[in-house]
């Protein structure tokens, strides 16, 4: 039996393997993108180059984000396989990633999601940002794969949303790559899920959005620093619920 409303520090693949089948109605997550393994000059520019999160040049606290591509793909596919095992027949995974050009080819992540039941792609359109790189237009979108089991249905009226979502990136968070709360609130409130897993929990955004919607969360995060950050954020939220949140 899973204890919900909890964040576990550890490797998500190892922790997921200890959890029973169908423990969660929904998975919402954004893995590390393997950005340091890049042929482009964006990440090599000390100011962050073409990337929105200049801080990512310094990497995550306990993870270098630089695996050989094939190893990274295999790791992510193993993670998705575990996530699929952990949701029931009416469950879904919202898997956030980034497309990019590598050595002249589009790396659209099909090698990761190939064979999984991708039902739809949502574009998350961020707003603005600073571009230090004269050779590229400013990148402003990411993709969210809706990977759904056959009986998954949206909450009533959620199908009125389009498939391009415009939300400002998060600026008030010291994690190098946080989700905006509004983005995850849109996902969770669009489902009837009662329990939500984020195996790459980072600063706890999925937990905050779950609590905002009166759902239960379960998070896994490798970095002890980010686990503390998430717990601190959750306890602040629990002391002042909804104070800083406005649905847009
Ligand atoms: C893109 S960030 C997630 C940010 C999160 N969505 C938020 O709003 O703060 C990816 C996270 O995965 C964590 N991570 C990297 N490898 C991991 C692993 N093997 N198991 C669990 N977490 C891991 C990193 O430390 C990082 O915090």
Coordinates of N, CA and C and ligand atoms in Angstrom, one line a residue:
X1 N 0.9 -1.2 0.0 CA 0.0 0.0 0.0 C 0.9 1.3 0.0
X2 N 0.6 2.2 -0.9 CA 1.4 3.4 -1.0 C 1.0 4.4 0.0
X3 N 2.0 5.1 0.7 CA 1.7 6.2 1.5 C 1.8 7.5 0.7
X4 N 0.6 8.1 0.5 CA 0.6 9.3 -0.4 C 1.0 10.5 0.3
X5 N 1.1 11.6 -0.4 CA 1.5 12.9 0.1 C 2.9 12.8 0.7
X6 N 3.8 12.3 -0.1 CA 5.1 12.0 0.4 C 6.1 12.2 -0.7
X7 N 7.4 12.6 -0.4 CA 8.5 12.7 -1.3 C 9.6 11.8 -0.9
X8 N 10.0 10.9 -1.7 CA 11.1 9.9 -1.4 C 12.3 10.4 -2.1
X9 N 13.4 10.4 -1.4 CA 14.7 10.7 -2.0 C 15.3 9.4 -2.5
X10 N 15.7 9.4 -3.8 CA 16.3 8.2 -4.4 C 16.2 8.2 -5.9
X11 N 16.7 7.1 -6.5 CA 16.6 7.0 -8.0 C 15.2 6.5 -8.3
X12 N 14.6 7.2 -9.3 CA 13.2 7.0 -9.5 C 12.9 5.6 -10.0
X13 N 13.9 5.0 -10.8 CA 13.6 3.7 -11.4 C 13.6 2.7 -10.2
X14 N 14.6 2.8 -9.4 CA 14.7 1.9 -8.2 C 13.5 2.0 -7.3
X15 N 13.0 3.2 -7.0 CA 11.9 3.4 -6.1 C 10.6 2.9 -6.8
X16 N 10.4 3.3 -8.1 CA 9.2 2.8 -8.8 C 9.1 1.3 -8.7
X17 N 10.2 0.6 -8.9 CA 10.2 -0.9 -8.9 C 9.6 -1.4 -7.6
X18 N 9.7 -0.7 -6.5 CA 9.2 -1.2 -5.2 C 7.7 -0.9 -5.0
X19 N 7.1 -0.2 -5.9 CA 5.7 0.2 -5.7 C 4.7 -0.8 -6.4
X20 N 3.5 -1.1 -5.8 CA 2.6 -2.0 -6.5 C 2.0 -1.5 -7.8
X21 N 1.6 -2.4 -8.6 CA 0.9 -2.1 -9.9 C -0.2 -1.1 -9.6
X22 N -0.5 -0.3 -10.5 CA -1.7 0.6 -10.5 C -1.8 1.4 -9.2
X23 N -0.7 1.9 -8.7 CA -0.7 2.7 -7.5 C -1.2 4.1 -7.7
X24 N -1.2 4.6 -8.9 CA -1.5 6.1 -9.2 C -2.4 6.2 -10.4
X25 N -3.3 7.2 -10.3 CA -4.2 7.4 -11.5 C -3.5 8.1 -12.6
X26 N -2.5 8.9 -12.2 CA -1.9 9.9 -13.2 C -0.4 10.0 -12.9
X27 N 0.4 10.2 -14.0 CA 1.8 10.6 -13.8 C 2.0 11.9 -14.5
X28 N 2.6 12.8 -13.9 CA 2.9 14.1 -14.5 C 4.4 14.3 -14.2
X29 N 5.2 14.5 -15.3 CA 6.7 14.5 -15.0 C 7.4 15.2 -16.1
X30 N 8.6 15.7 -15.8 CA 9.5 16.3 -16.7 C 10.9 15.7 -16.3
X31 N 11.5 14.8 -17.1 CA 12.8 14.3 -16.8 C 13.9 15.3 -17.1
X32 N 15.1 15.0 -16.7 CA 16.2 15.8 -17.2 C 16.3 15.6 -18.7
X33 N 16.6 16.6 -19.5 CA 16.5 16.5 -21.0 C 17.8 16.0 -21.6
X34 N 18.8 15.7 -20.8 CA 20.1 15.3 -21.4 C 20.7 16.5 -22.1
X35 N 20.5 17.6 -21.7 CA 20.9 18.8 -22.4 C 22.4 19.0 -22.5
X36 N 23.2 18.5 -21.5 CA 24.6 18.7 -21.6 C 25.3 17.9 -22.7
X37 N 24.5 16.8 -23.1 CA 25.0 16.0 -24.2 C 24.4 16.7 -25.5
X38 N 25.1 17.8 -25.9 CA 24.6 18.6 -27.0 C 25.6 18.9 -28.0
X39 N 25.2 18.9 -29.3 CA 26.2 19.3 -30.4 C 26.1 20.8 -30.6
X40 N 25.1 21.4 -30.1 CA 24.9 22.9 -30.4 C 25.8 23.7 -29.5
X41 N 25.8 25.0 -29.8 CA 26.7 25.9 -28.9 C 25.9 26.5 -27.8
X42 N 24.6 26.3 -27.8 CA 23.8 26.9 -26.8 C 24.3 26.7 -25.3
X43 N 24.4 25.4 -25.0 CA 24.8 25.0 -23.7 C 26.3 25.3 -23.4
X44 N 27.0 25.6 -24.4 CA 28.5 25.8 -24.2 C 28.7 27.3 -23.9
X45 N 27.7 28.1 -24.2 CA 27.9 29.6 -24.0 C 27.6 29.8 -22.5
X46 N 28.6 30.4 -21.8 CA 28.6 30.5 -20.3 C 27.4 31.3 -19.8
X47 N 26.7 32.0 -20.7 CA 25.5 32.7 -20.2 C 24.2 31.9 -20.4
X48 N 24.4 30.7 -20.9 CA 23.2 29.9 -21.1 C 22.8 29.9 -22.6
X49 N 23.4 30.7 -23.4 CA 23.2 30.6 -24.8 C 21.7 30.7 -25.2
X50 N 21.3 29.8 -26.0 CA 19.9 29.9 -26.5 C 18.9 29.3 -25.5
X51 N 19.4 28.7 -24.4 CA 18.5 28.0 -23.5 C 17.8 29.0 -22.5
X52 N 16.6 28.8 -22.2 CA 15.8 29.7 -21.3 C 16.4 29.7 -19.9
X53 N 16.9 28.5 -19.4 CA 17.3 28.5 -18.1 C 18.8 28.6 -18.0
X54 N 19.3 29.8 -18.0 CA 20.8 29.9 -18.0 C 21.4 29.1 -16.8
X55 N 20.7 28.9 -15.7 CA 21.2 28.2 -14.6 C 21.5 26.8 -15.0
X56 N 20.9 26.2 -16.0 CA 21.1 24.8 -16.3 C 22.5 24.6 -16.8
X57 N 23.2 25.7 -17.2 CA 24.6 25.5 -17.6 C 25.4 24.9 -16.4
X58 N 25.0 25.3 -15.3 CA 25.6 24.7 -14.1 C 25.1 23.4 -13.7
X59 N 24.1 22.9 -14.4 CA 23.6 21.6 -14.2 C 22.7 21.5 -12.9
X60 N 22.2 20.2 -12.7 CA 21.4 20.0 -11.5 C 22.4 19.7 -10.3
X61 N 21.8 19.7 -9.1 CA 22.6 19.6 -7.9 C 23.4 18.2 -7.9
X62 N 22.7 17.1 -8.2 CA 23.3 15.8 -8.0 C 23.2 15.0 -9.3
X63 N 23.1 15.6 -10.4 CA 23.0 14.9 -11.7 C 23.5 15.7 -12.8
X64 N 24.4 15.1 -13.7 CA 25.1 15.9 -14.6 C 24.4 16.1 -16.0
X65 N 23.3 15.4 -16.2 CA 22.5 15.6 -17.4 C 23.3 15.4 -18.7
X66 N 24.2 14.4 -18.7 CA 25.1 14.2 -19.9 C 25.4 12.7 -20.1
X67 N 24.3 12.0 -20.5 CA 24.6 10.6 -20.8 C 24.8 10.4 -22.3
X68 N 25.5 9.3 -22.7 CA 25.5 9.0 -24.1 C 24.0 8.8 -24.6
X69 N 23.7 9.3 -25.8 CA 22.3 9.4 -26.2 C 21.6 8.1 -26.1
X70 N 22.2 7.0 -26.5 CA 21.5 5.7 -26.5 C 21.2 5.2 -25.1
X71 N 22.1 5.5 -24.2 CA 21.9 5.1 -22.8 C 20.8 5.9 -22.2
X72 N 20.7 7.2 -22.6 CA 19.7 8.1 -22.1 C 18.3 7.6 -22.5
X73 N 18.2 7.3 -23.8 CA 16.9 6.8 -24.4 C 16.5 5.5 -23.7
X74 N 17.4 4.6 -23.5 CA 17.1 3.3 -22.8 C 16.6 3.6 -21.4
X75 N 17.3 4.5 -20.7 CA 16.9 4.9 -19.3 C 15.5 5.4 -19.3
X76 N 15.2 6.4 -20.2 CA 13.9 7.0 -20.2 C 12.8 6.0 -20.6
X77 N 13.1 5.1 -21.5 CA 12.1 4.0 -21.9 C 11.8 3.1 -20.7
X78 N 12.9 2.8 -19.9 CA 12.7 2.0 -18.7 C 11.8 2.7 -17.7
X79 N 12.1 4.0 -17.6 CA 11.2 4.8 -16.6 C 9.8 4.8 -17.1
X80 N 9.5 5.0 -18.4 CA 8.2 5.1 -18.9 C 7.5 3.7 -18.7
X81 N 8.2 2.6 -18.9 CA 7.7 1.3 -18.7 C 7.2 1.1 -17.3
X82 N 8.0 1.6 -16.3 CA 7.6 1.5 -14.9 C 6.3 2.4 -14.7
X83 N 6.3 3.6 -15.2 CA 5.2 4.5 -15.1 C 3.9 3.8 -15.6
X84 N 4.0 3.2 -16.8 CA 2.9 2.5 -17.3 C 2.3 1.4 -16.4
X85 N 3.3 0.7 -15.8 CA 2.8 -0.4 -14.8 C 2.1 0.2 -13.6
X86 N 2.5 1.4 -13.3 CA 1.9 2.0 -12.1 C 0.6 2.7 -12.2
X87 N 0.1 2.8 -13.5 CA -1.3 3.4 -13.7 C -2.3 2.3 -14.2
X88 N -3.5 2.6 -13.8 CA -4.6 1.6 -14.2 C -5.0 1.8 -15.7
X89 N -6.0 1.0 -16.1 CA -6.5 1.1 -17.5 C -7.1 2.4 -17.9
X90 N -7.5 3.2 -16.9 CA -8.0 4.5 -17.2 C -7.0 5.6 -16.8
X91 N -5.7 5.2 -16.7 CA -4.7 6.2 -16.2 C -4.0 6.8 -17.4
X92 N -3.2 7.8 -17.1 CA -2.4 8.5 -18.2 C -1.1 9.1 -17.6
X93 N -0.2 9.3 -18.6 CA 1.1 10.0 -18.2 C 1.2 11.2 -19.1
X94 N 1.5 12.3 -18.4 CA 1.8 13.6 -19.1 C 3.3 13.7 -19.0
X95 N 4.0 13.5 -20.1 CA 5.5 13.5 -20.1 C 6.0 14.7 -20.9
X96 N 6.6 15.6 -20.2 CA 7.1 16.8 -20.8 C 8.6 16.6 -21.3
X97 N 8.8 17.1 -22.5 CA 10.2 17.0 -23.1 C 10.4 18.1 -24.0
X98 N 11.6 18.1 -24.6 CA 11.9 19.2 -25.5 C 12.5 18.6 -26.8
X99 N 12.0 19.1 -27.9 CA 12.6 18.7 -29.2 C 13.8 19.7 -29.5
X100 N 14.8 19.1 -30.2 CA 15.9 20.0 -30.5 C 16.6 19.4 -31.8
X101 N 17.4 20.3 -32.3 CA 18.2 19.9 -33.5 C 19.6 19.5 -33.0
X102 N 20.0 18.3 -33.4 CA 21.4 17.8 -33.0 C 22.1 17.4 -34.2
X103 N 23.2 18.0 -34.5 CA 24.1 17.7 -35.7 C 23.2 17.7 -37.0
X104 N 22.3 18.7 -37.1 CA 21.6 18.9 -38.3 C 20.3 18.0 -38.4
X105 N 20.1 17.2 -37.4 CA 18.9 16.3 -37.4 C 17.9 16.7 -36.3
X106 N 16.6 16.5 -36.6 CA 15.6 16.8 -35.6 C 15.6 15.7 -34.6
X107 N 15.8 16.0 -33.3 CA 15.8 15.0 -32.3 C 14.4 15.2 -31.6
X108 N 13.4 14.5 -32.2 CA 12.0 14.7 -31.7 C 11.6 13.7 -30.6
X109 N 12.5 13.0 -30.1 CA 12.3 12.1 -29.0 C 11.4 10.9 -29.3
X110 N 11.2 10.6 -30.7 CA 10.4 9.5 -31.0 C 11.1 8.2 -30.5
X111 N 12.4 8.2 -30.4 CA 13.1 7.0 -30.0 C 12.7 6.7 -28.5
X112 N 12.4 7.7 -27.7 CA 11.9 7.4 -26.4 C 10.5 6.9 -26.3
X113 N 9.6 7.6 -27.1 CA 8.2 7.3 -26.9 C 7.7 6.2 -27.9
X114 N 8.5 5.8 -28.8 CA 8.1 4.7 -29.7 C 7.5 3.5 -29.0
X115 N 6.3 3.1 -29.4 CA 5.7 1.9 -28.8 C 4.8 2.2 -27.6
X116 N 4.9 3.4 -27.0 CA 4.0 3.7 -25.9 C 2.8 4.4 -26.5
X117 N 1.6 4.3 -25.9 CA 0.4 4.7 -26.5 C 0.2 6.2 -26.4
X118 N 1.0 7.0 -27.2 CA 0.9 8.4 -27.3 C -0.5 8.8 -27.9
X119 N -1.3 9.5 -27.2 CA -2.6 9.9 -27.7 C -2.6 11.3 -28.3
X120 N -1.8 12.2 -27.8 CA -1.9 13.5 -28.3 C -0.6 14.2 -27.8
X121 N -0.2 15.3 -28.6 CA 0.9 16.1 -28.2 C 0.4 17.5 -27.9
X122 N 0.8 18.0 -26.7 CA 0.4 19.4 -26.4 C 1.7 20.2 -26.5
X123 N 1.5 21.4 -27.0 CA 2.6 22.3 -27.0 C 2.5 23.3 -25.9
X124 N 3.6 23.3 -25.1 CA 3.6 24.4 -24.0 C 4.4 25.5 -24.6
X125 N 3.7 26.6 -24.8 CA 4.3 27.8 -25.3 C 4.7 28.7 -24.2
X126 N 6.0 28.9 -24.0 CA 6.4 29.8 -22.9 C 6.3 31.2 -23.4
X127 N 6.5 32.2 -22.5 CA 6.5 33.6 -23.0 C 7.9 34.1 -22.9
X128 N 8.4 34.7 -24.0 CA 9.6 35.5 -24.0 C 10.8 34.8 -23.4
X129 N 11.7 35.6 -22.8 CA 13.0 35.1 -22.3 C 14.1 35.9 -23.0
X130 N 15.3 35.7 -22.5 CA 16.4 36.5 -23.1 C 17.3 35.6 -23.9
X131 N 17.6 36.1 -25.1 CA 18.4 35.3 -26.0 C 19.8 35.9 -26.2
X132 N 20.9 35.2 -25.8 CA 22.2 35.7 -25.9 C 22.9 35.3 -27.2
X133 N 22.2 34.4 -28.0 CA 22.8 33.8 -29.1 C 22.3 34.4 -30.4
X134 N 23.2 35.1 -31.2 CA 22.8 35.8 -32.4 C 22.4 34.8 -33.5
X135 N 22.7 33.5 -33.4 CA 22.5 32.6 -34.4 C 21.2 31.8 -34.4
X136 N 20.4 32.0 -33.4 CA 19.2 31.3 -33.2 C 18.1 32.2 -32.8
X137 N 16.8 31.9 -33.3 CA 15.7 32.6 -32.8 C 15.5 32.0 -31.3
X138 N 14.8 32.8 -30.5 CA 14.6 32.4 -29.1 C 13.7 31.2 -29.0
X139 N 14.1 30.1 -28.5 CA 13.3 28.9 -28.4 C 12.2 29.2 -27.3
X140 N 10.9 28.9 -27.6 CA 9.9 29.3 -26.7 C 8.8 28.1 -26.5
X141 N 9.1 26.9 -27.0 CA 8.1 25.9 -26.7 C 8.7 24.6 -26.2
X142 N 7.9 23.8 -25.5 CA 8.3 22.5 -25.1 C 7.1 21.6 -25.5
X143 N 7.3 20.3 -25.5 CA 6.1 19.4 -25.8 C 5.7 18.6 -24.6
X144 N 4.5 18.3 -24.5 CA 4.0 17.4 -23.5 C 3.3 16.2 -24.2
X145 N 3.8 15.0 -24.0 CA 3.2 13.8 -24.6 C 2.1 13.4 -23.7
X146 N 0.9 13.3 -24.2 CA -0.2 12.6 -23.4 C -0.1 11.1 -23.8
X147 N 0.4 10.3 -22.9 CA 0.5 8.9 -23.1 C -0.7 8.2 -22.3
X148 N -1.7 7.7 -23.0 CA -2.9 7.3 -22.2 C -3.2 5.8 -22.4
X149 N -3.7 5.2 -21.3 CA -4.2 3.8 -21.4 C -5.6 3.9 -22.0
X150 N -6.2 2.8 -22.5 CA -7.4 2.9 -23.4 C -8.6 3.6 -22.7
X151 N -8.8 3.4 -21.4 CA -10.0 4.0 -20.8 C -9.9 5.4 -20.3
X152 N -8.7 6.0 -20.5 CA -8.5 7.4 -20.0 C -9.5 8.4 -20.6
X153 N -10.1 9.2 -19.7 CA -11.0 10.3 -20.2 C -10.6 11.5 -19.5
X154 N -10.8 12.7 -20.1 CA -10.6 13.9 -19.5 C -11.7 14.2 -18.5
X155 N -11.5 15.2 -17.6 CA -12.6 15.7 -16.7 C -13.6 16.4 -17.6
X156 N -14.9 16.5 -17.1 CA -15.9 17.1 -17.9 C -15.4 18.6 -18.3
X157 N -15.7 18.9 -19.5 CA -15.4 20.3 -20.1 C -13.9 20.5 -20.4
X158 N -13.0 19.7 -19.9 CA -11.6 19.9 -20.1 C -11.2 19.8 -21.6
X159 N -12.0 19.1 -22.4 CA -11.7 19.0 -23.8 C -12.0 20.3 -24.6
X160 N -12.4 21.4 -23.9 CA -12.6 22.7 -24.5 C -11.2 23.4 -24.6
X161 N -10.2 22.9 -23.9 CA -8.9 23.5 -24.0 C -8.3 23.1 -25.4
X162 N -7.6 24.0 -26.0 CA -6.9 23.6 -27.2 C -5.6 22.8 -26.9
X163 N -4.8 22.6 -27.9 CA -3.6 21.8 -27.7 C -2.3 22.6 -27.7
X164 N -2.5 23.9 -27.7 CA -1.3 24.8 -27.4 C -1.6 25.6 -26.2
X165 N -0.8 25.5 -25.2 CA -1.0 26.1 -23.9 C 0.0 27.2 -23.7
X166 N -0.4 28.4 -23.4 CA 0.5 29.4 -23.1 C 0.6 29.7 -21.7
X167 N 1.7 29.5 -21.1 CA 2.0 29.8 -19.7 C 3.4 30.3 -19.5
X168 N 3.5 31.4 -18.8 CA 4.8 32.0 -18.5 C 5.7 31.0 -17.7
X169 N 7.0 31.0 -18.0 CA 7.9 30.1 -17.2 C 8.0 30.6 -15.8
X170 N 8.4 29.7 -14.9 CA 8.4 30.1 -13.5 C 9.7 30.9 -13.3
X171 N 9.5 32.1 -12.6 CA 10.7 32.9 -12.3 C 11.1 32.9 -10.8
X172 N 10.1 32.5 -10.0 CA 10.3 32.7 -8.5 C 10.6 31.3 -7.9
X173 N 11.7 30.6 -8.4 CA 12.0 29.3 -7.9 C 13.5 29.0 -8.2
X174 N 14.2 28.6 -7.2 CA 15.7 28.5 -7.4 C 16.1 27.1 -8.0
X175 N 15.1 26.2 -8.2 CA 15.4 25.0 -9.0 C 15.8 25.4 -10.4
X176 N 16.8 24.8 -11.1 CA 17.2 25.2 -12.4 C 16.1 25.0 -13.5
X177 N 15.2 24.1 -13.3 CA 14.2 23.8 -14.4 C 12.8 23.5 -13.9
X178 N 12.2 24.5 -13.2 CA 10.9 24.1 -12.6 C 9.8 24.3 -13.6
X179 N 8.7 23.5 -13.4 CA 7.5 23.7 -14.1 C 6.8 25.0 -13.5
X180 N 6.0 25.7 -14.3 CA 5.1 26.7 -13.7 C 3.9 26.0 -13.0
X181 N 3.5 26.5 -11.9 CA 2.4 25.8 -11.2 C 1.1 25.8 -12.1
X182 N 0.9 26.9 -12.9 CA -0.2 26.9 -13.7 C -0.3 25.8 -14.8
X183 N 0.9 25.4 -15.3 CA 0.9 24.4 -16.3 C 0.4 23.0 -15.7
X184 N 0.9 22.7 -14.5 CA 0.6 21.5 -13.9 C -0.9 21.5 -13.3
X185 N -1.3 22.7 -12.9 CA -2.7 22.8 -12.5 C -3.6 22.5 -13.7
X186 N -3.2 23.0 -14.9 CA -4.1 22.7 -16.1 C -4.2 21.2 -16.3
X187 N -3.0 20.5 -16.2 CA -3.0 19.1 -16.4 C -3.9 18.4 -15.4
X188 N -3.6 18.6 -14.1 CA -4.3 17.9 -13.1 C -5.8 18.2 -13.0
X189 N -6.1 19.5 -13.2 CA -7.5 19.8 -13.2 C -8.3 19.3 -14.4
X190 N -7.5 18.9 -15.4 CA -8.2 18.4 -16.7 C -8.4 16.9 -16.5
X191 N -8.1 16.3 -15.4 CA -8.3 14.9 -15.2 C -9.1 14.6 -14.0
X192 N -9.6 13.4 -13.8 CA -10.4 13.0 -12.6 C -9.5 12.2 -11.7
X193 N -8.2 12.3 -11.9 CA -7.2 11.5 -11.1 C -7.3 11.9 -9.6
X194 N -7.3 10.9 -8.8 CA -7.2 11.2 -7.3 C -5.8 11.2 -6.8
X195 N -4.9 10.4 -7.5 CA -3.5 10.3 -7.0 C -2.6 10.5 -8.2
X196 N -1.5 11.3 -7.9 CA -0.6 11.8 -8.9 C 0.8 11.5 -8.5
X197 N 1.6 10.8 -9.4 CA 3.0 10.5 -9.2 C 3.8 11.4 -10.1
X198 N 4.9 12.0 -9.5 CA 6.0 12.6 -10.3 C 7.3 12.0 -9.9
X199 N 7.9 11.2 -10.8 CA 9.1 10.5 -10.4 C 10.4 11.4 -10.6
X200 N 10.2 12.6 -11.2 CA 11.3 13.5 -11.2 C 10.8 14.8 -10.6
X201 N 10.6 14.8 -9.3 CA 9.8 15.8 -8.6 C 10.4 17.2 -8.5
X202 N 11.8 17.3 -8.6 CA 12.5 18.6 -8.5 C 12.0 19.3 -7.3
X203 N 11.5 20.6 -7.5 CA 11.1 21.5 -6.4 C 9.7 21.3 -5.9
X204 N 9.0 20.3 -6.4 CA 7.7 19.9 -5.8 C 6.5 20.6 -6.5
X205 N 6.7 21.1 -7.7 CA 5.6 21.7 -8.4 C 4.3 20.8 -8.6
X206 N 4.6 19.6 -8.9 CA 3.4 18.6 -9.1 C 2.7 18.4 -7.8
X207 N 3.4 18.4 -6.7 CA 2.8 18.3 -5.4 C 1.9 19.5 -5.1
X208 N 2.4 20.7 -5.4 CA 1.6 21.9 -5.1 C 0.4 21.9 -5.9
X209 N 0.5 21.5 -7.2 CA -0.7 21.6 -8.1 C -1.7 20.5 -7.7
X210 N -1.2 19.3 -7.2 CA -2.1 18.3 -6.7 C -2.9 18.8 -5.5
X211 N -2.2 19.4 -4.6 CA -2.9 19.9 -3.4 C -3.9 21.0 -3.7
X212 N -3.5 21.8 -4.7 CA -4.4 22.9 -5.1 C -5.8 22.3 -5.6
X213 N -5.7 21.1 -6.2 CA -6.8 20.5 -6.7 C -7.4 19.4 -5.8
X214 N -7.0 19.4 -4.6 CA -7.4 18.4 -3.6 C -7.2 16.9 -4.0
X215 N -6.0 16.7 -4.7 CA -5.6 15.4 -5.0 C -4.4 15.0 -4.2
X216 N -4.0 13.7 -4.2 CA -2.9 13.2 -3.4 C -1.7 13.1 -4.4
X217 N -0.5 13.4 -3.8 CA 0.7 13.3 -4.7 C 1.7 12.2 -4.1
X218 N 2.6 11.8 -5.0 CA 3.8 11.0 -4.5 C 4.9 11.4 -5.4
X219 N 6.0 11.8 -4.7 CA 7.2 12.3 -5.5 C 8.4 11.5 -5.3
X220 N 9.3 11.4 -6.3 CA 10.6 10.8 -6.1 C 11.6 11.8 -6.7
X221 N 12.7 12.0 -6.0 CA 13.7 13.0 -6.5 C 15.1 12.5 -6.0
X222 N 16.1 12.6 -6.9 CA 17.4 12.1 -6.6 C 18.2 13.0 -5.6
X223 N 18.0 14.3 -5.8 CA 18.8 15.3 -5.1 C 18.2 15.6 -3.7
X224 N 19.0 15.3 -2.6 CA 18.5 15.7 -1.3 C 18.2 17.2 -1.2
X225 N 19.0 18.0 -1.8 CA 18.7 19.5 -1.8 C 17.4 19.8 -2.3
X226 N 17.0 19.2 -3.5 CA 15.7 19.5 -4.1 C 14.6 18.9 -3.3
X227 N 14.8 17.7 -2.6 CA 13.8 17.2 -1.8 C 13.5 18.2 -0.6
X228 N 14.6 18.7 0.0 CA 14.3 19.7 1.0 C 13.6 20.9 0.5
X229 N 14.0 21.4 -0.7 CA 13.3 22.5 -1.4 C 11.9 22.2 -1.6
X230 N 11.5 21.0 -2.0 CA 10.1 20.7 -2.3 C 9.4 20.6 -1.0
X231 N 10.0 20.0 0.0 CA 9.2 19.9 1.3 C 9.0 21.3 1.9
X232 N 9.9 22.2 1.8 CA 9.8 23.5 2.3 C 8.7 24.3 1.6
X233 N 8.7 24.1 0.2 CA 7.6 24.7 -0.6 C 6.2 24.2 -0.2
X234 N 6.2 22.9 0.0 CA 4.9 22.3 0.3 C 4.4 22.7 1.6
X235 N 5.3 22.8 2.6 CA 4.8 23.3 3.9 C 4.4 24.7 3.9
X236 N 5.1 25.6 3.1 CA 4.7 27.0 3.0 C 3.3 27.0 2.3
X237 N 3.1 26.2 1.3 CA 1.8 26.2 0.7 C 0.7 25.7 1.6
X238 N 1.0 24.7 2.5 CA 0.0 24.2 3.4 C -0.4 25.2 4.5
X239 N 0.6 26.1 4.8 CA 0.3 27.1 5.7 C -0.4 28.3 5.1
X240 N -0.3 28.5 3.9 CA -0.9 29.7 3.2 C -1.6 29.2 1.9
X241 N -2.5 28.3 2.0 CA -3.0 27.7 0.7 C -3.6 28.8 -0.2
X242 N -3.3 28.6 -1.5 CA -3.8 29.5 -2.6 C -3.4 30.9 -2.5
X243 N -2.6 31.3 -1.5 CA -2.3 32.8 -1.4 C -1.6 33.3 -2.7
X244 N -0.7 32.5 -3.2 CA 0.1 33.0 -4.4 C -0.4 32.4 -5.7
X245 N -1.5 31.8 -5.7 CA -1.9 31.1 -7.0 C -3.2 31.7 -7.6
X246 N -3.1 32.0 -8.9 CA -4.2 32.5 -9.6 C -4.3 31.6 -10.9
X247 N -5.5 31.0 -11.1 CA -5.6 30.2 -12.3 C -5.7 31.2 -13.5
X248 N -5.0 30.9 -14.6 CA -5.0 31.8 -15.8 C -5.6 31.1 -17.0
Ligands
LIG1 C1 13.4 18.9 -15.2 S1 13.8 18.6 -13.5 C2 12.1 18.5 -12.7 C3 11.7 19.8 -12.2 C4 10.3 19.8 -11.6 N1 9.3 19.5 -12.6 C5 9.9 21.1 -10.9 O1 8.9 21.7 -11.2 O2 10.7 21.5 -10.1 C6 14.3 17.0 -13.4 C7 14.7 16.5 -12.0 O3 15.0 15.1 -12.0 C8 16.0 14.9 -11.0 N2 16.6 13.6 -11.3 C9 17.7 13.3 -12.1 N3 17.9 12.0 -12.1 C10 17.0 11.4 -11.3 C11 16.7 10.0 -11.0 N4 17.5 9.0 -11.4 N5 15.7 9.8 -10.1 C12 15.0 10.8 -9.6 N6 15.2 12.1 -9.9 C13 16.2 12.4 -10.8 C14 16.9 16.1 -11.0 O4 17.6 16.2 -9.8 C15 15.9 17.2 -11.3 O5 15.4 17.8 -10.1

